[in-house]
Coordinates of C-alpha atoms and ligand atoms in Angstrom, one line a residue:
X1 CA 0.1 0.1 0.0
X2 CA 1.1 3.5 -0.8
X3 CA -1.0 6.4 0.5
X4 CA -3.7 3.9 1.6
X5 CA -3.9 2.9 -2.0
X6 CA -3.3 -0.5 -3.5
X7 CA -0.5 -0.5 -5.9
X8 CA -0.6 -1.1 -9.7
X9 CA 2.3 -1.8 -12.0
X10 CA 2.6 -2.2 -15.7
X11 CA 4.5 -1.2 -18.8
X12 CA 5.3 -1.6 -22.5
X13 CA 8.4 -2.3 -24.3
X14 CA 10.0 0.8 -25.8
X15 CA 10.0 -0.7 -29.3
X16 CA 8.6 1.4 -32.3
X17 CA 5.2 0.7 -33.9
X18 CA 3.0 0.1 -31.0
X19 CA -0.2 -1.7 -32.2
X20 CA -4.0 -1.4 -31.4
X21 CA -3.3 -4.5 -29.5
X22 CA -1.2 -2.6 -27.1
X23 CA -3.6 0.1 -26.8
X24 CA -6.8 -2.1 -26.4
X25 CA -5.2 -4.8 -24.2
X26 CA -3.3 -2.5 -21.9
X27 CA -3.1 1.3 -22.1
X28 CA -6.9 1.7 -22.4
X29 CA -7.5 -0.4 -19.1
X30 CA -4.9 1.6 -17.4
X31 CA -6.9 4.6 -17.8
X32 CA -9.8 3.2 -15.9
X33 CA -7.6 2.2 -13.0
X34 CA -5.3 5.2 -12.5
X35 CA -7.6 7.2 -10.1
X36 CA -8.3 4.4 -7.7
X37 CA -4.7 2.9 -7.3
X38 CA -1.2 4.1 -6.8
X39 CA 0.2 3.6 -10.3
X40 CA 3.6 3.0 -11.8
X41 CA 3.8 2.8 -15.6
X42 CA 7.2 2.0 -16.9
X43 CA 8.7 2.5 -20.4
X44 CA 10.3 -0.9 -20.7
X45 CA 13.6 0.0 -22.5
X46 CA 15.9 -2.6 -21.0
X47 CA 13.4 -5.3 -22.0
X48 CA 13.7 -3.9 -25.7
X49 CA 17.3 -4.4 -25.7
X50 CA 16.8 -8.3 -26.2
X51 CA 16.5 -7.3 -29.8
X52 CA 19.1 -5.1 -31.5
X53 CA 18.0 -1.4 -31.7
X54 CA 19.3 1.5 -33.7
X55 CA 20.4 3.8 -30.8
X56 CA 18.9 7.0 -32.4
X57 CA 15.6 5.6 -33.1
X58 CA 15.3 3.7 -29.9
X59 CA 15.9 7.0 -27.9
X60 CA 13.2 8.6 -29.9
X61 CA 10.8 5.6 -29.6
X62 CA 11.4 5.4 -25.9
X63 CA 10.6 9.1 -25.3
X64 CA 7.4 8.8 -27.6
X65 CA 6.2 5.9 -25.6
X66 CA 6.4 7.9 -22.4
X67 CA 4.5 10.8 -24.3
X68 CA 1.9 8.4 -25.5
X69 CA 1.1 7.3 -21.9
X70 CA 0.4 10.9 -21.1
X71 CA -1.4 11.7 -24.3
X72 CA -3.7 8.7 -23.7
X73 CA -4.8 10.3 -20.4
X74 CA -2.6 9.1 -17.7
X75 CA -2.0 12.1 -15.5
X76 CA 1.8 12.4 -14.8
X77 CA 1.3 14.3 -11.5
X78 CA -0.9 11.4 -10.1
X79 CA 0.8 8.4 -11.9
X80 CA 4.5 7.6 -11.8
X81 CA 5.4 7.3 -15.5
X82 CA 9.1 6.7 -16.0
X83 CA 12.1 4.9 -17.8
X84 CA 13.0 1.6 -16.5
X85 CA 16.6 2.1 -17.4
X86 CA 16.7 5.3 -15.2
X87 CA 16.2 3.3 -12.1
X88 CA 19.2 1.0 -11.7
X89 CA 17.3 -1.1 -9.0
X90 CA 15.5 -3.0 -11.9
X91 CA 18.8 -4.5 -13.2
X92 CA 20.1 -5.1 -9.8
X93 CA 17.0 -7.0 -8.3
X94 CA 16.8 -8.9 -11.5
X95 CA 20.3 -10.3 -10.8
X96 CA 19.2 -11.4 -7.3
X97 CA 16.0 -13.0 -8.7
X98 CA 18.0 -14.8 -11.4
X99 CA 19.6 -16.9 -8.4
X100 CA 16.0 -17.9 -7.3
X101 CA 14.8 -18.8 -10.9
X102 CA 15.3 -22.2 -12.5
X103 CA 16.5 -22.8 -16.0
X104 CA 13.8 -25.3 -16.3
X105 CA 11.1 -22.8 -15.6
X106 CA 12.5 -20.3 -18.0
X107 CA 12.7 -22.9 -20.7
X108 CA 8.9 -23.4 -20.4
X109 CA 8.1 -19.9 -21.3
X110 CA 6.1 -19.9 -24.6
X111 CA 7.1 -16.3 -25.4
X112 CA 10.9 -17.2 -25.2
X113 CA 10.3 -20.3 -27.3
X114 CA 8.4 -18.3 -30.0
X115 CA 10.9 -15.2 -30.0
X116 CA 14.0 -17.7 -30.1
X117 CA 12.6 -19.4 -33.2
X118 CA 12.0 -16.0 -34.7
X119 CA 15.4 -14.5 -34.0
X120 CA 17.4 -17.7 -34.2
X121 CA 20.6 -15.8 -34.9
X122 CA 20.4 -13.7 -31.7
X123 CA 19.0 -16.1 -28.9
X124 CA 20.8 -14.0 -26.3
X125 CA 20.8 -14.7 -22.4
X126 CA 18.7 -11.5 -22.1
X127 CA 15.9 -13.0 -24.1
X128 CA 16.0 -16.1 -21.8
X129 CA 15.9 -14.2 -18.5
X130 CA 13.6 -11.5 -19.7
X131 CA 10.7 -12.8 -17.4
X132 CA 13.2 -12.4 -14.3
X133 CA 13.7 -8.8 -15.2
X134 CA 9.9 -8.5 -15.5
X135 CA 9.5 -10.0 -12.2
X136 CA 11.9 -7.5 -10.8
X137 CA 10.0 -4.5 -12.3
X138 CA 6.8 -5.7 -10.6
X139 CA 8.1 -6.8 -7.2
X140 CA 10.3 -3.7 -6.6
X141 CA 6.9 -1.7 -6.3
X142 CA 5.2 -4.2 -4.2
X143 CA 2.5 -4.2 -6.8
X144 CA -0.9 -5.8 -5.8
X145 CA -2.2 -5.8 -9.5
X146 CA -0.5 -5.9 -12.7
X147 CA -3.0 -4.9 -15.8
X148 CA -1.8 -6.7 -18.7
X149 CA -3.1 -8.6 -22.0
X150 CA -3.6 -12.3 -21.9
X151 CA -0.3 -13.0 -23.7
X152 CA 1.7 -11.8 -20.4
X153 CA -0.3 -14.5 -18.2
X154 CA 2.6 -16.9 -17.9
X155 CA 5.1 -14.1 -17.1
X156 CA 2.9 -13.1 -14.3
X157 CA 2.8 -16.7 -13.1
X158 CA 6.5 -17.1 -13.0
X159 CA 6.7 -13.6 -11.1
X160 CA 4.5 -15.1 -8.4
X161 CA 6.5 -18.3 -8.1
X162 CA 9.8 -16.4 -7.8
X163 CA 8.3 -14.0 -5.1
X164 CA 6.7 -17.0 -3.3
X165 CA 10.0 -18.8 -3.3
X166 CA 12.0 -16.0 -2.0
X167 CA 9.5 -15.1 0.7
X168 CA 9.2 -18.7 1.9
X169 CA 13.1 -18.5 2.7
X170 CA 13.4 -14.8 3.9
X171 CA 10.0 -13.8 5.3
X172 CA 7.5 -11.3 3.8
X173 CA 9.8 -9.4 1.4
X174 CA 7.6 -9.0 -1.7
X175 CA 4.0 -8.6 -2.2
X176 CA 2.5 -11.4 -4.4
X177 CA 1.0 -9.7 -7.4
X178 CA -2.2 -10.6 -9.3
X179 CA -2.6 -10.2 -13.0
X180 CA -5.7 -7.9 -14.1
X181 CA -7.3 -8.5 -17.2
X182 CA -9.5 -6.0 -18.7
X183 CA -13.2 -6.7 -19.8
X184 CA -12.5 -6.6 -23.5
X185 CA -9.7 -6.4 -26.1
X186 CA -7.3 -8.5 -24.0
X187 CA -6.2 -10.5 -27.1
X188 CA -6.5 -8.7 -30.2
X189 CA -5.6 -10.9 -33.2
X190 CA -3.8 -10.2 -36.5
X191 CA -6.1 -8.8 -39.2
X192 CA -4.4 -11.0 -41.7
X193 CA -4.2 -14.3 -39.6
X194 CA -6.7 -14.2 -36.7
X195 CA -5.2 -17.3 -35.2
X196 CA -2.2 -15.1 -34.1
X197 CA -2.1 -12.1 -31.8
X198 CA -1.6 -8.8 -33.4
X199 CA 2.1 -8.0 -32.8
X200 CA 4.5 -5.1 -33.5
X201 CA 7.0 -7.6 -34.7
X202 CA 4.6 -9.3 -37.4
X203 CA 6.4 -9.0 -40.9
X204 CA 3.0 -8.6 -42.6
X205 CA 2.2 -4.9 -41.9
X206 CA -1.5 -5.4 -43.0
X207 CA -1.9 -7.6 -40.1
X208 CA -1.5 -4.9 -37.4
X209 CA -3.0 -1.5 -37.1
X210 CA -0.3 0.7 -35.7
X211 CA -1.1 3.6 -33.2
X212 CA 0.4 6.1 -35.5
X213 CA -1.4 4.9 -38.7
X214 CA -3.3 7.7 -40.6
X215 CA -7.0 7.3 -41.3
X216 CA -6.5 6.2 -44.9
X217 CA -4.1 3.3 -43.8
X218 CA -6.6 2.3 -41.1
X219 CA -9.5 2.0 -43.5
X220 CA -7.5 0.0 -46.0
X221 CA -6.2 -2.4 -43.5
X222 CA -9.7 -3.0 -42.0
X223 CA -11.1 -3.4 -45.6
X224 CA -8.4 -6.0 -46.1
X225 CA -9.0 -7.9 -43.0
X226 CA -9.5 -11.7 -43.5
X227 CA -13.1 -12.7 -42.6
X228 CA -14.8 -15.9 -43.9
X229 CA -17.0 -17.1 -46.7
X230 CA -20.2 -16.4 -44.6
X231 CA -22.0 -13.1 -44.5
X232 CA -23.3 -13.0 -40.9
X233 CA -21.6 -10.5 -38.6
X234 CA -21.5 -12.5 -35.2
X235 CA -19.1 -13.7 -32.6
X236 CA -18.4 -17.4 -32.9
X237 CA -15.4 -19.6 -32.6
X238 CA -15.5 -20.7 -36.2
X239 CA -15.4 -17.1 -37.4
X240 CA -12.2 -15.8 -35.9
X241 CA -11.8 -12.9 -38.3
X242 CA -15.1 -11.4 -37.8
X243 CA -15.1 -12.1 -34.1
X244 CA -11.8 -10.2 -33.9
X245 CA -13.2 -7.3 -35.8
X246 CA -16.2 -7.2 -33.5
X247 CA -13.9 -7.4 -30.5
X248 CA -11.9 -4.3 -32.0
X249 CA -15.1 -2.5 -32.8
X250 CA -16.8 -3.1 -29.4
X251 CA -13.7 -2.1 -27.5
X252 CA -13.1 1.1 -29.5
X253 CA -16.8 2.1 -29.4
X254 CA -17.3 1.3 -25.7
X255 CA -20.0 -1.3 -26.3
X256 CA -20.5 -4.8 -25.5
X257 CA -20.0 -7.6 -28.0
X258 CA -23.8 -8.3 -27.9
X259 CA -24.6 -4.6 -28.6
X260 CA -22.2 -4.7 -31.5
X261 CA -23.7 -7.9 -33.0
X262 CA -27.3 -6.4 -32.8
X263 CA -26.1 -3.2 -34.5
X264 CA -24.6 -5.1 -37.4
X265 CA -27.4 -7.8 -37.8
X266 CA -28.2 -8.1 -41.5
X267 CA -25.3 -5.6 -42.4
X268 CA -22.8 -6.9 -45.1
X269 CA -19.0 -7.3 -44.3
X270 CA -18.0 -4.3 -46.4
X271 CA -20.2 -2.0 -44.5
X272 CA -19.2 -3.5 -41.2
X273 CA -15.4 -3.2 -41.9
X274 CA -15.9 0.6 -42.6
X275 CA -17.6 0.8 -39.3
X276 CA -14.8 -0.8 -37.5
X277 CA -12.2 1.5 -39.2
X278 CA -14.2 4.5 -38.4
X279 CA -14.4 3.4 -34.7
X280 CA -10.7 2.8 -34.5
X281 CA -10.0 6.3 -36.2
X282 CA -12.3 8.0 -33.6
X283 CA -10.1 6.5 -31.0
X284 CA -6.6 7.0 -32.6
X285 CA -6.8 10.5 -34.3
X286 CA -7.2 12.3 -31.1
X287 CA -4.4 10.3 -29.4
X288 CA -2.1 11.1 -32.4
X289 CA -2.8 14.7 -32.2
X290 CA -2.2 15.0 -28.5
X291 CA 1.1 13.0 -29.0
X292 CA 2.2 15.6 -31.8
X293 CA 1.2 18.4 -29.4
X294 CA 3.2 17.0 -26.3
X295 CA 6.3 16.1 -28.3
X296 CA 6.8 19.8 -28.8
X297 CA 6.5 20.5 -25.0
X298 CA 10.3 19.6 -24.3
X299 CA 10.7 21.4 -21.0
X300 CA 7.4 20.4 -19.7
X301 CA 8.3 16.6 -20.5
X302 CA 11.8 16.9 -19.3
X303 CA 10.6 18.1 -15.9
X304 CA 8.1 15.4 -15.6
X305 CA 10.8 12.8 -16.4
X306 CA 13.0 14.0 -13.8
X307 CA 10.3 14.1 -11.1
X308 CA 8.9 10.7 -11.9
X309 CA 12.4 9.0 -12.1
X310 CA 13.0 10.1 -8.6
X311 CA 9.7 8.9 -7.3
X312 CA 10.2 5.5 -8.9
X313 CA 13.8 5.2 -7.7
X314 CA 12.6 6.0 -4.2
X315 CA 10.1 3.2 -3.8
X316 CA 12.3 0.7 -5.9
X317 CA 15.3 1.2 -3.7
X318 CA 13.4 0.7 -0.6
X319 CA 12.5 -2.8 -1.8
X320 CA 16.1 -3.4 -3.1
X321 CA 17.5 -2.6 0.3
X322 CA 15.2 -4.8 2.1
X323 CA 15.9 -7.8 -0.3
X324 CA 19.6 -7.3 -0.1
X325 CA 19.6 -7.1 3.8
X326 CA 17.5 -10.3 4.0
X327 CA 20.1 -12.2 1.6
X328 CA 22.8 -11.1 4.0
X329 CA 24.7 -8.8 1.6
X330 CA 26.8 -6.3 3.7
X331 CA 25.4 -2.7 3.8
X332 CA 27.0 0.3 2.2
X333 CA 28.8 2.5 4.8
Ligands
TYM1 P1 4.5 -5.6 -24.7 O1 5.3 -4.5 -24.8 O2 4.6 -6.9 -25.7 O3 3.1 -5.3 -24.7 C1 2.5 -4.3 -23.8 C2 1.2 -4.6 -23.3 O4 0.2 -4.8 -24.5 C3 -0.4 -6.0 -24.4 N1 -0.6 -6.5 -25.7 C4 -1.8 -7.0 -26.2 N2 -3.1 -7.1 -25.6 C5 -4.1 -7.4 -26.4 N3 -3.8 -7.9 -27.6 C6 -2.6 -7.8 -28.3 N4 -2.6 -8.3 -29.6 C7 -1.5 -7.4 -27.6 N5 -0.2 -7.3 -27.8 C8 0.3 -6.8 -26.7 C9 0.5 -6.8 -23.6 O5 -0.4 -7.9 -22.9 C10 1.1 -5.9 -22.5 O6 0.2 -5.6 -21.4 N6 6.9 -8.0 -21.1 C11 5.9 -6.9 -21.3 C12 6.4 -5.5 -20.9 C13 6.8 -5.7 -19.4 C14 5.9 -5.5 -18.2 C15 6.7 -5.6 -17.1 C16 4.4 -5.6 -18.2 C17 8.0 -5.6 -18.9 N7 8.0 -5.5 -17.6 C18 6.1 -5.5 -15.9 C19 4.0 -5.6 -16.9 C20 4.8 -5.5 -15.8 C21 5.7 -6.9 -22.8 O7 6.5 -7.4 -23.6 O8 4.7 -6.2 -23.1

């Protein structure tokens, strides 16, 4: 608890080209929670290093991600919005937790297996221990809840296992976090292959709607989305493409799936896809405009970064000191 409020922690990788999946699965839900909880939202730039980055672009992308959080509506005076790499406690606790994590556990992580297969030429140790750094992120802030999309479920489970293992030996050091999944949009699928999640690393750019796509591109991608040979707009297991579009529509328009199904009863796929695109544009256009505005407010953003880095470091170092002491590491004099 901080200020009598439960603590919430989440973040996104600071890699370019965030998708509508990131927005609907994560950021949009964060907005509904940020008043009620004490929130920490990290720009996960250390995690991004498991894939080679071009330094100049990386720097820009990371800053733009921080701006995106604010543009989406997270109040940087009430929420702690900061860069993971600015708080060295993350890397330090990750090392300590590495010593409490088994190779067998990490070998079972599906995201590791998928990414290792995709980047066979760069299966680095960071990719393997990625979940341990994620556990450190969460545990440093004694988070009660972690709002994420369904693809992060396994990473949350290993975080809990590591924390429970540590606590069983050293007493109550870490709060055991619970995952928090939103009502809708927790797994947005690719528009071109609805069996696969919409992902920023998808090679087929038509499969993903990027947050910075212009209205024409969004319309074109929605029109091209894979559906099926039927004609009924309904949410059914054997209609993954249409179901995914309904999910996107409902989530963007703030409606339930049932309401959306009723609205499109008897409507053809062409008209339905246009409506989906319009609902997406109505969400993304204001977000893009606000990002452009804030990108120009250099001093304002720089001041926020400084303030929030310090706040994050204060809480993170408190937990790190506690863990180090319990482990028997000698104190700094
Ligand atoms: P990342 O950057 O891959 O994704 C950020 C958030 O977006 C969600 N998401 C999706 N939700 C629904 N449908 C999709 N297609 C979709 N794609 C992505 C993810 O579930 C996530 O919530 N490991 C994390 C970053 C991270 C983190 C943390 C998260 C590092 N440390 C500590 C929470 C707590 C990641 O790669 O997310």
